[in-house]
Amino acid sequence: MSVAFVPERLRGKAEVNQETLQRLLEENDQLIRCIAEYQSKGRATDCVQYQHILHRNLIYLATIADATPAGPQKAAD
C-alpha cells in the first residue's frame, strides 16, 4: 500500500516529515520503473494500478508543496 494512503478518519492528522517525503519519493521511483518495465514488455494494461498509485502520490506531494510556505527567494545571477 502506498505511504500516501491515509484512511479518511486520519486525514489531516499525519505529520509530514523529511523521512516520509523521502519514502514517498523512493516509492515513486520504484513505481515509475515498474510502469516502464511493463510498458516495454507490451503489458500497458497491467501497469494501470501502478499509474493510479503514482498519480495519487504526485497529487499528495503537490498538495504538500502548495501548503508549504515559500522560503526566501534567491536572486538570479
XYZ file of C-alpha atoms in Angstrom:
77
model
C 0.000 0.000 0.000
C 1.194 3.492 -0.785
C 2.628 5.558 2.046
C 0.435 8.400 0.791
C -2.749 6.441 1.528
C -4.301 7.675 4.721
C -7.694 6.447 5.931
C -10.442 9.094 5.897
C -10.577 9.283 9.718
C -6.860 10.140 9.927
C -6.618 12.671 7.107
C -5.159 15.990 8.126
C -3.667 14.498 11.292
C -0.499 12.934 9.901
C 2.774 14.732 10.426
C 4.729 15.237 7.234
C 8.450 14.987 7.813
C 11.550 14.533 5.691
C 11.581 10.752 6.214
C 8.003 10.381 4.976
C 8.709 12.537 1.923
C 11.863 10.558 1.131
C 9.998 7.236 1.359
C 7.315 8.618 -0.925
C 9.889 9.766 -3.486
C 11.575 6.357 -3.375
C 8.209 4.661 -3.837
C 7.506 6.891 -6.842
C 10.877 5.949 -8.322
C 10.013 2.260 -7.963
C 6.553 2.789 -9.440
C 7.995 4.587 -12.477
C 10.495 1.765 -13.044
C 7.733 -0.837 -12.766
C 5.454 1.073 -15.144
C 8.265 1.475 -17.676
C 9.105 -2.239 -17.455
C 5.504 -3.308 -18.023
C 5.160 -0.911 -20.957
C 8.399 -2.137 -22.540
C 7.032 -5.689 -22.384
C 3.813 -4.600 -24.086
C 1.765 -5.035 -20.921
C 0.434 -1.482 -20.619
C -2.894 -2.612 -19.165
C -1.070 -4.355 -16.305
C 0.527 -1.106 -15.143
C -2.697 0.889 -14.721
C -2.905 0.161 -10.991
C 0.656 1.456 -10.538
C -0.163 4.568 -12.543
C -3.090 5.264 -10.211
C -0.874 4.954 -7.138
C 1.778 7.183 -8.729
C -0.872 9.756 -9.612
C -2.202 9.749 -6.029
C 1.327 10.144 -4.669
C 2.080 13.047 -7.009
C -1.153 14.817 -6.068
C -0.282 14.327 -2.389
C 3.199 15.800 -2.907
C 1.768 18.729 -4.876
C -0.737 19.415 -2.096
C 2.060 19.468 0.476
C 4.150 21.763 -1.722
C 1.204 24.148 -2.182
C 0.561 24.236 1.571
C 4.219 24.834 2.482
C 5.170 28.484 2.927
C 7.746 29.614 0.383
C 11.245 30.218 1.717
C 13.311 33.283 0.909
C 13.768 33.797 -2.819
C 17.320 33.746 -4.181
C 18.306 36.403 -6.665
C 19.191 35.132 -10.131
C 22.813 35.635 -11.094
